[in-house]
Tab-separated table of C-alpha atoms in Angstrom:
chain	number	residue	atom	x	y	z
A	1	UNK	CA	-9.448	-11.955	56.754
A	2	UNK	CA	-13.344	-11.345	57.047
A	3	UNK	CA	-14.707	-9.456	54.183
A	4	UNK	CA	-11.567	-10.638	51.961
A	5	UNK	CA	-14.214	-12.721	49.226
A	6	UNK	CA	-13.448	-16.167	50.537
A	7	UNK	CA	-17.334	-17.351	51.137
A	8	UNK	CA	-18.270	-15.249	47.319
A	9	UNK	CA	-15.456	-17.289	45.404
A	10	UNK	CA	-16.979	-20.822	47.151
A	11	UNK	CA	-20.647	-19.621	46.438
A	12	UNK	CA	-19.372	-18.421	42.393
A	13	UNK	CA	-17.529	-22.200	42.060
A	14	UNK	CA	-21.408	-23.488	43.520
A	15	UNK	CA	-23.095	-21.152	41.005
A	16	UNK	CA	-24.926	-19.957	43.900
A	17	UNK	CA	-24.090	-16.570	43.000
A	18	UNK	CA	-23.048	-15.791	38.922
A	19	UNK	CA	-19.982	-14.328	37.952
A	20	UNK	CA	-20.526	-10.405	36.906
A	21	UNK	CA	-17.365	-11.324	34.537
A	22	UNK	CA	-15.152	-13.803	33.252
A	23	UNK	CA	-15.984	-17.671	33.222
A	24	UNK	CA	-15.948	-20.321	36.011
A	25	UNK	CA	-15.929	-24.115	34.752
A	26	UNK	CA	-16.223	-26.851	36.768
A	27	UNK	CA	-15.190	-30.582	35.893
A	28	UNK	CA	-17.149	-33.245	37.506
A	29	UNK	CA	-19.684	-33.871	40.536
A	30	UNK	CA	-19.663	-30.755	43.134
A	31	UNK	CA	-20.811	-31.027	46.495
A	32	UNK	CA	-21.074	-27.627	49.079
A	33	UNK	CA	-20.842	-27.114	52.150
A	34	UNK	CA	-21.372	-23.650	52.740
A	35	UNK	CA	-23.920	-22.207	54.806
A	36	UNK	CA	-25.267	-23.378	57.697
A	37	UNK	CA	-28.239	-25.058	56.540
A	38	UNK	CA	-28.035	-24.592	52.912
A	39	UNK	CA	-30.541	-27.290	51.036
A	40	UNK	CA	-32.381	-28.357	54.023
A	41	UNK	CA	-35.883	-27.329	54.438
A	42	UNK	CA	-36.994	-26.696	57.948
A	43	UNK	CA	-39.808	-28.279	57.981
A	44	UNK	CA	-39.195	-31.416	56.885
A	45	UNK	CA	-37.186	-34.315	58.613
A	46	UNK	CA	-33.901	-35.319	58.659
A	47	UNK	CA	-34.778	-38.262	56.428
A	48	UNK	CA	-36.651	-36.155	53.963
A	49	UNK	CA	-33.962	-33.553	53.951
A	50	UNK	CA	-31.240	-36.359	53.091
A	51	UNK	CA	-33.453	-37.066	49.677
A	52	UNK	CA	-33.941	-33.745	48.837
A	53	UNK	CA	-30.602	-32.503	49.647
A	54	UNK	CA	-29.144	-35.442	47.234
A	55	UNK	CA	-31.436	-34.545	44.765
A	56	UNK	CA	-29.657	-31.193	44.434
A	57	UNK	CA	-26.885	-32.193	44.266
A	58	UNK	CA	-27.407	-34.534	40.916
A	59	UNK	CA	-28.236	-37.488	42.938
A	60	UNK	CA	-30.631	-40.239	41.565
A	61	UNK	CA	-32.861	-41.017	44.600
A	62	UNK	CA	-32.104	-45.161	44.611
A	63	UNK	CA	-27.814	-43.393	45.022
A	64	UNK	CA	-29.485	-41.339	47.594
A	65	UNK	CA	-31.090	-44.767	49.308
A	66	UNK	CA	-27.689	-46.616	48.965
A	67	UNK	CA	-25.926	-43.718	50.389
A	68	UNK	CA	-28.543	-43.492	53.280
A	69	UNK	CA	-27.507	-45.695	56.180
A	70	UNK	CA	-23.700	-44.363	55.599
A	71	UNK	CA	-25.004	-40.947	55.811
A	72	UNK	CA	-27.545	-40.808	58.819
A	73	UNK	CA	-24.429	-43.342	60.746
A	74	UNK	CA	-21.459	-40.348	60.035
A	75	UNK	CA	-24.166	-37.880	61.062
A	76	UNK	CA	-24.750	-39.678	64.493
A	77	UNK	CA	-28.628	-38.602	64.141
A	78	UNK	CA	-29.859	-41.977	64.566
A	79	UNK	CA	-31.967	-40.784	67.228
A	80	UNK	CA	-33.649	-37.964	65.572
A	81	UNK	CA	-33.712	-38.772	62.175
A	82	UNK	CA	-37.687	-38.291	61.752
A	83	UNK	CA	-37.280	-34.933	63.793
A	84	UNK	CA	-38.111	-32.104	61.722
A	85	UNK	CA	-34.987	-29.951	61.156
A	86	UNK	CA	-35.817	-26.829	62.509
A	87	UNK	CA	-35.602	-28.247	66.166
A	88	UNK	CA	-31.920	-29.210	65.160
A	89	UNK	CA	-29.446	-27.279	66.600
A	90	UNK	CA	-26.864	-25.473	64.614
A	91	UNK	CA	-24.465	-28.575	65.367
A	92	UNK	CA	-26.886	-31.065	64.721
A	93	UNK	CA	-27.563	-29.195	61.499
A	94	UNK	CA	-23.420	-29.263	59.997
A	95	UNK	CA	-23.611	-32.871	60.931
A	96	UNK	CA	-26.276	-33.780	58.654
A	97	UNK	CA	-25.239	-31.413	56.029
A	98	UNK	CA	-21.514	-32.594	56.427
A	99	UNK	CA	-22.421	-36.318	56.402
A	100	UNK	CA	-24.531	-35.607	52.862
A	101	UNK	CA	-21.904	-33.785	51.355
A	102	UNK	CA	-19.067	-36.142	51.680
A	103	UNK	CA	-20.862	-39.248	51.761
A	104	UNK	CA	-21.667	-39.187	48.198
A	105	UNK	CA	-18.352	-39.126	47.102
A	106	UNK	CA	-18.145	-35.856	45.115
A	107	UNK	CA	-15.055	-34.931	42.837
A	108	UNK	CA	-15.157	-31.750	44.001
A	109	UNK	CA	-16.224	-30.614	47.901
A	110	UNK	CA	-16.836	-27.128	48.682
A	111	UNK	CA	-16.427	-26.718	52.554
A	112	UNK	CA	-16.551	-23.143	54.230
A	113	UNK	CA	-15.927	-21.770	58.078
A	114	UNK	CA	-18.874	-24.128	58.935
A	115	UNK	CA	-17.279	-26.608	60.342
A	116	UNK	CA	-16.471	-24.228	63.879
A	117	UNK	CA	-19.621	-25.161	64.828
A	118	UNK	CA	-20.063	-28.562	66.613
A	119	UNK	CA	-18.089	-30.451	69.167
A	120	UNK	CA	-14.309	-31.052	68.780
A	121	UNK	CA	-15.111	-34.804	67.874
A	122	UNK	CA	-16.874	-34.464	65.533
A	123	UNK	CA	-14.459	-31.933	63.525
A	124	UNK	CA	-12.182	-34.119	63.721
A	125	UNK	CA	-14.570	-36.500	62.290
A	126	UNK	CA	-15.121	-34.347	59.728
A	127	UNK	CA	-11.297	-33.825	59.235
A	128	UNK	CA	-10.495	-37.460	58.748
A	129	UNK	CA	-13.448	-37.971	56.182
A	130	UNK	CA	-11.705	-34.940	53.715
A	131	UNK	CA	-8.701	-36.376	54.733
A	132	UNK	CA	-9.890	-40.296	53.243
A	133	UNK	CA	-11.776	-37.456	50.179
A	134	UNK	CA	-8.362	-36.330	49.467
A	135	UNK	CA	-7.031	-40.154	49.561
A	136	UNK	CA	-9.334	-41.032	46.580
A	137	UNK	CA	-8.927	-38.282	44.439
A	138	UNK	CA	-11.162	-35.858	45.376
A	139	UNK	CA	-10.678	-31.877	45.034
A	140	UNK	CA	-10.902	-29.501	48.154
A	141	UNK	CA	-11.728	-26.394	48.404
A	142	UNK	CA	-11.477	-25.453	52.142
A	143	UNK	CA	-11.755	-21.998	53.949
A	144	UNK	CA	-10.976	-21.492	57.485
A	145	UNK	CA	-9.568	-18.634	59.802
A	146	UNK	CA	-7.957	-21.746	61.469
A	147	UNK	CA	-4.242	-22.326	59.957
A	148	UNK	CA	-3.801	-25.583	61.535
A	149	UNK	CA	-6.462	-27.149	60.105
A	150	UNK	CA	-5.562	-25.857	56.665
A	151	UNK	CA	-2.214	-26.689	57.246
A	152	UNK	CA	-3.106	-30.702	58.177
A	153	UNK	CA	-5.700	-30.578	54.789
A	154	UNK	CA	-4.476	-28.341	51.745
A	155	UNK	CA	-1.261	-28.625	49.839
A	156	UNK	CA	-2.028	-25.063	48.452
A	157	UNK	CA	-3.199	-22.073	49.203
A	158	UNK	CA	-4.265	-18.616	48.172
A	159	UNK	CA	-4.726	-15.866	50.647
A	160	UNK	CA	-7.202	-13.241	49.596
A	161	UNK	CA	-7.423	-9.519	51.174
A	162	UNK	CA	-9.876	-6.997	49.963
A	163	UNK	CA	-10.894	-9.205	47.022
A	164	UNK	CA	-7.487	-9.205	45.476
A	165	UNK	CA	-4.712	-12.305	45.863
A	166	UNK	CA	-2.386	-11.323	47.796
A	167	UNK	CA	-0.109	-14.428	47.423
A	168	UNK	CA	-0.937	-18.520	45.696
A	169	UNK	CA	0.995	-21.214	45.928
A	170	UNK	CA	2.633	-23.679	48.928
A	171	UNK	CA	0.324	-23.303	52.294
A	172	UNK	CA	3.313	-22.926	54.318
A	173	UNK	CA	4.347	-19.488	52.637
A	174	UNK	CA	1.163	-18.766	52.420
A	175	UNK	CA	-0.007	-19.726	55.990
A	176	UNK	CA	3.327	-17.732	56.955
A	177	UNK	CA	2.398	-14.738	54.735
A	178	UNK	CA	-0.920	-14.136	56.151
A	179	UNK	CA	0.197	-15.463	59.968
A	180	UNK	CA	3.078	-12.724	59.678
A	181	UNK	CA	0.773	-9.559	57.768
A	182	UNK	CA	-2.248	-10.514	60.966
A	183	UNK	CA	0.361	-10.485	63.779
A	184	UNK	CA	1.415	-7.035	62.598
A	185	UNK	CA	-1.943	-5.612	62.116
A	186	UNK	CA	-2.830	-6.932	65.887
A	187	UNK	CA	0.911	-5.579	67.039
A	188	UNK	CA	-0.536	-1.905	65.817
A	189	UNK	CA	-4.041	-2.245	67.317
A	190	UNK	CA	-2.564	-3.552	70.458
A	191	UNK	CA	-0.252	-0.454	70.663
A	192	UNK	CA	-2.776	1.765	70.095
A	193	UNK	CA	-4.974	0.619	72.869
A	194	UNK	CA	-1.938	1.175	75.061
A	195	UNK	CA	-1.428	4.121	73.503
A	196	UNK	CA	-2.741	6.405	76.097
A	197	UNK	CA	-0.976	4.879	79.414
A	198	UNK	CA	-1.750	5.561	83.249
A	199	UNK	CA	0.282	7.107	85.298
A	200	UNK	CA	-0.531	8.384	89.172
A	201	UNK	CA	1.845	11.395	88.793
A	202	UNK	CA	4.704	9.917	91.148
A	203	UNK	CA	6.433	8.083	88.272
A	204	UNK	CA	6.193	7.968	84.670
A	205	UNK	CA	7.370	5.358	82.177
A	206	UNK	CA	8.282	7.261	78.981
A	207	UNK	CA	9.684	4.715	77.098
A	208	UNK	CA	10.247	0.543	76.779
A	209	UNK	CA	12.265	-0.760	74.131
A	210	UNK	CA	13.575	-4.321	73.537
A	211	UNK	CA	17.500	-4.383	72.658
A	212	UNK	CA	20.020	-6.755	71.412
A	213	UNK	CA	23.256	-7.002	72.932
A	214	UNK	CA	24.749	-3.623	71.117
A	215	UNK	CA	21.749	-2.100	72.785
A	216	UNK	CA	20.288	-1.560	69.571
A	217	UNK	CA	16.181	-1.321	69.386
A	218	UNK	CA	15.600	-3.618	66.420
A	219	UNK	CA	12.312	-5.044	65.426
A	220	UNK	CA	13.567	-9.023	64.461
A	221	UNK	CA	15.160	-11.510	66.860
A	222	UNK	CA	16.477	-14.520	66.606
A	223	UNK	CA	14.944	-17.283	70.002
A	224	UNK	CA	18.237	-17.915	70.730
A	225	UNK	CA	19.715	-13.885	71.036
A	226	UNK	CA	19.965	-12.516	74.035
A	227	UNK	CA	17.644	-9.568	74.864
A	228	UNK	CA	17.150	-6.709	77.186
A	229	UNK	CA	14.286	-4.634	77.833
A	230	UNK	CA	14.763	-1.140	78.988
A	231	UNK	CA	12.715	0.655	80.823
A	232	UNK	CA	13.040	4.758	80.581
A	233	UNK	CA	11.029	5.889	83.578
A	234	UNK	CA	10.599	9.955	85.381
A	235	UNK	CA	10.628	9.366	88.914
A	236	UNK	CA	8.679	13.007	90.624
A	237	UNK	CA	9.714	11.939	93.855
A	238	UNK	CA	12.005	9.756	95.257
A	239	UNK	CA	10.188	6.036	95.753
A	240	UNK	CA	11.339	3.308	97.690
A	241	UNK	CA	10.631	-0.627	97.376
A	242	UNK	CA	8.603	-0.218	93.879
A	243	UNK	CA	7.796	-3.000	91.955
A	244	UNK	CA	8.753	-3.686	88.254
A	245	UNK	CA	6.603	-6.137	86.280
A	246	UNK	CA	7.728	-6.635	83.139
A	247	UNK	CA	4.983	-9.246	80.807
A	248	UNK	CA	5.812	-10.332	77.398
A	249	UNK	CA	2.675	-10.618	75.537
A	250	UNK	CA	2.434	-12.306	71.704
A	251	UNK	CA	0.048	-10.465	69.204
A	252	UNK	CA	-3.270	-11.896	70.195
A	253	UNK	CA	-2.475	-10.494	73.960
A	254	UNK	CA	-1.487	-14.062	75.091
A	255	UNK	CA	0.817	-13.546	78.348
A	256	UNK	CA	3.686	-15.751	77.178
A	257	UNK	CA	6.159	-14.563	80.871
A	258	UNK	CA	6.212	-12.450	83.296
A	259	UNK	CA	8.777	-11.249	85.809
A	260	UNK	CA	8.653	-9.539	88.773
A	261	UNK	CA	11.431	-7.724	90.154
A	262	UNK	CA	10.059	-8.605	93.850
A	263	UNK	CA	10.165	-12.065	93.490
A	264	UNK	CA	13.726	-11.819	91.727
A	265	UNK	CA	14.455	-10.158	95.283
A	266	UNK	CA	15.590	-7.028	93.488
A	267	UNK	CA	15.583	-4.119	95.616
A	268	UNK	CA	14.159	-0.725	93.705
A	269	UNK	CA	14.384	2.737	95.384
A	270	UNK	CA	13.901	5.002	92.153
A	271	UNK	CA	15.257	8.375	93.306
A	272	UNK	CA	13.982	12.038	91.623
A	273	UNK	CA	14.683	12.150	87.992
A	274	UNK	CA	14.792	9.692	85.442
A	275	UNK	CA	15.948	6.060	85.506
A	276	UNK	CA	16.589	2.873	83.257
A	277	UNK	CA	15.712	-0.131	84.745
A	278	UNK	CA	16.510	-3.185	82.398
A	279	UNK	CA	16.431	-6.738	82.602
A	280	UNK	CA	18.178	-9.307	79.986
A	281	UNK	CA	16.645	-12.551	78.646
A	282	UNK	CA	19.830	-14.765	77.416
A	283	UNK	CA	19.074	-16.217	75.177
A	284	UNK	CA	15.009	-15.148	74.449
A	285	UNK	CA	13.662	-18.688	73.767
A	286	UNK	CA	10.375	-17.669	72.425
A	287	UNK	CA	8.835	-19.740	69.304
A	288	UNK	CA	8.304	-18.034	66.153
A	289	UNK	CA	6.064	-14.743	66.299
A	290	UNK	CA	5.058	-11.392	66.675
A	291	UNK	CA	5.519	-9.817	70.288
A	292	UNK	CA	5.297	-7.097	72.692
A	293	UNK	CA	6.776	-5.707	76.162
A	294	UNK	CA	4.428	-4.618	78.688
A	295	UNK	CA	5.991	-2.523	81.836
A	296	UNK	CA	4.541	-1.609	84.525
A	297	UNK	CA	6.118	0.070	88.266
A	298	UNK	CA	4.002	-0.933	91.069
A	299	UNK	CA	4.080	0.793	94.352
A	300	UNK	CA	5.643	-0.793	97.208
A	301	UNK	CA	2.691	-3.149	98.617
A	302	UNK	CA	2.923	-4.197	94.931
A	303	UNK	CA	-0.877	-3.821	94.883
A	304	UNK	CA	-0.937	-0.226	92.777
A	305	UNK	CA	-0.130	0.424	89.824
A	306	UNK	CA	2.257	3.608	89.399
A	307	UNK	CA	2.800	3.508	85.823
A	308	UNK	CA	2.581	1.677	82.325
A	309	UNK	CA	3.516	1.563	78.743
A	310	UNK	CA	3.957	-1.149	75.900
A	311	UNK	CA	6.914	-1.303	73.663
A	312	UNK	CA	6.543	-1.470	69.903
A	313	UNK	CA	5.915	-4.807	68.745
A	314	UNK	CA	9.258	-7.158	67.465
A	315	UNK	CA	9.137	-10.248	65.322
A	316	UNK	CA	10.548	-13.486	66.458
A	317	UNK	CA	12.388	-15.633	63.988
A	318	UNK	CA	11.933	-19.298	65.604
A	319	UNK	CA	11.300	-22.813	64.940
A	320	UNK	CA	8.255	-22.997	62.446
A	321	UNK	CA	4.635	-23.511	63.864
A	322	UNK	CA	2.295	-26.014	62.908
A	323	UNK	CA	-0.289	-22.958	64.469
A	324	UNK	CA	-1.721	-25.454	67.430
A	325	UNK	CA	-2.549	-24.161	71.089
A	326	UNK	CA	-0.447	-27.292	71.932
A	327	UNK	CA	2.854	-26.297	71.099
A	328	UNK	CA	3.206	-23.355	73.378
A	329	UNK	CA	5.319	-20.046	73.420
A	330	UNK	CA	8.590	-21.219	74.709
A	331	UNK	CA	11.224	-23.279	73.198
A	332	UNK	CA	14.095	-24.399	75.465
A	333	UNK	CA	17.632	-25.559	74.659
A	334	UNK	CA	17.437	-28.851	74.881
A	335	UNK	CA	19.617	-32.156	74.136
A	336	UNK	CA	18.166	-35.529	72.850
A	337	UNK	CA	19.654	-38.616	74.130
A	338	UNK	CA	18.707	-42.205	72.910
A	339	UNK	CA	20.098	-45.208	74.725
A	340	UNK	CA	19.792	-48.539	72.895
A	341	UNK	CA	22.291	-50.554	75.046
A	342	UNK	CA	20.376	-50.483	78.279
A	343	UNK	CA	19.651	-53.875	79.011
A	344	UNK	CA	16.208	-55.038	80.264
A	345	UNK	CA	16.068	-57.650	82.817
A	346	UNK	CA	12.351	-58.249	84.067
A	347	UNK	CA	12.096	-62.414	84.419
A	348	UNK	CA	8.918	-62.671	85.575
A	349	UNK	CA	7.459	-60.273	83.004
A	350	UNK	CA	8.835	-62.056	79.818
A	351	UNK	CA	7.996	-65.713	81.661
A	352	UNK	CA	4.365	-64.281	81.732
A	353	UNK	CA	4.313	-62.447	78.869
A	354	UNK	CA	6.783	-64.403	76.016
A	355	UNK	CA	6.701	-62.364	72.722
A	356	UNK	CA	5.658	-64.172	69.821
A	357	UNK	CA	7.631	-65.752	67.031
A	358	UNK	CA	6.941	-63.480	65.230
A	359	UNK	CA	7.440	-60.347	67.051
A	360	UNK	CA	10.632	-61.676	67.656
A	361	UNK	CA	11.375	-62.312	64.090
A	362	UNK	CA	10.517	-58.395	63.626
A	363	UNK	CA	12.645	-57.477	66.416
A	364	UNK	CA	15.422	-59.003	64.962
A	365	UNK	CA	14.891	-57.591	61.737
A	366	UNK	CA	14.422	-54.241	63.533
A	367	UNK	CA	18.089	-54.326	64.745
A	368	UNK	CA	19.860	-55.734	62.051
């Protein structure tokens, strides 16, 4: 988390700042990538900055002239190479400082947060270069608030909080450590914020709580357990045709579903008093994570809300993430069929298109 000494320990391994105790020893050729802009001066040019940025970092200056044409090619700054640095912009800048720093093939590369500025290509640009670092030998030492991208580069990991290690070792129990201790910290703010819930005195919600199938509130499911939400309502009149909306909401306050009793064609006529309405999920299907049930009773043009409240936040034990956008909130049953005995019959493809010898030597190896 911010404020957790991530960017201090990367500056106290660049003696950038010195240790106020103990002893920090470094083995071999260290290159940083810290701050945006670090070991560039503004005024001079992209050209000159390559030189004197090489210089400080131990380079000889006929290295720094071999190096050159690698460097301002990675960079893509062909164009404005003589172009004083201050009229760079802030990507322009990481690309020249990233293209420096890894071009002359440190043993060590320091690379902080810096690289969420700049376009997606060119991340993963920079991605594939630590990733060819790592190939020959090279040390990383990588920070990022992004877990996939420290999943797809480190090995290990240490999660810091307040200064102190909270937990070293493997980056998936690490990654899983911190992924589990920030989706409870957002599962409390969120509930808070909910905390003090609307209500336009016809109906009040006064309670929704996620069940298994004892109709037990528990706080861990599994994706394939059935679940029911249950919604504890006061009703101060009688109301006919309301609407239930019930959204399930993961700890950032991504809408992962959202079902409307309406479009289920569920008739609701809450009379005075209270009330339970509940609907079951069999089985839940929802990928690994933290979650939350948001209810809300909607009046019957379904354009007002009545009333709303959050449940408490419960902890989804599913497949394990490789923490992308890309591989969504839901996982379905599903069956996997391969069939290897279809035949393909498609004359005038193969007379136009003959595989080669040798493809079909590989083929046949293939299936034997």
């Amino acid at each position: 988390p911010n404020g957790a000494g991530k960017t201090t320990i990367l500056k106290l391994l660049a003696k950038i700042t010195k240790p106020t105790a103990g002893k920090i020893t470094v083995n071999g050729r260290l290159s940083a990538l810290i701050e945006l802009g670090a070991g560039f001066h503004p005024d001079l040019t992209g050209r000159e900055n390559i030189y004197l940025n090489g210089t400080i970092l131990g380079l000889r200056r006929t290295e720094i002239k071999r190096q050159f044409d690698e460097i301002v090619a990675f960079s893509e700054l062909e164009q404005f190479i003589d172009t004083p640095v201050k009229r760079y912009s802030s990507g322009m800048t990481v690309r020249l400082g990233f293209a420096v720093a890894s071009c002359i093939e440190p043993d060590i590369l320091l690379v902080d947060e810096i690289l969420a500025v700049g376009d997606a290509k060119f991340r993963q640009k920079c991605i594939n270069r630590i990733q060819a670092l790592i190939n020959r030998g090279t040390g990383i030492v990588f920070v990022s608030h992004n877990l996939w991208l420290v999943q797809s580069i480190c090995a290990t990991g240490l999660y810091l909080q307040h200064g102190e290690v909270k937990l070293a070792g493997a980056i998936g129990a690490v990654i899983d450590a911190y992924d589990r201790a920030l989706s409870e910290q957002r599962a409390q703010q969120f509930e808070s914020d909910s905390a003090d819930h609307s209500s336009a005195a016809e109906v009040d919600i006064v309670k929704v709580e996620v069940v298994d199938t004892a109709g037990k509130p528990v706080a861990e499911f599994s994706n394939q357990q059935a679940v029911t939400v249950n919604i504890h309502y006061i009703a101060y009149r009688t109301l006919e045709d309301v609407t239930a909306v019930v959204r399930i909401l993961r700890s950032d306050g991504l809408t992962c579903c959202m079902m409307r009793s309406r479009l289920d064609e569920v008739q609701l006529d809450l009379a005075r008093g209270h009330g339970v309405l509940s609907v079951t999920l069999d089985p839940l299907q929802l990928r690994g994570g933290t979650y939350f049930v948001q209810a809300i009773i909607r009046d019957t043009s379904d354009l007002q809300g009545l009333a709303v409240m959050t449940s408490d936040w419960f902890y989804v034990a599913g497949s394990v993430l490789s923490y992308s956008d890309m591989n969504g909130v839901f996982e379905p049953n599903r069956r996997w069929h391969h069939d290897l005995s279809v035949p393909y019959e498609n004359e005038a493809h193969d007379a136009a298109f003959p595989p080669s010898v040798a493809l079909a030597d590989n083929l046949s190896v293939a299936q034997a």
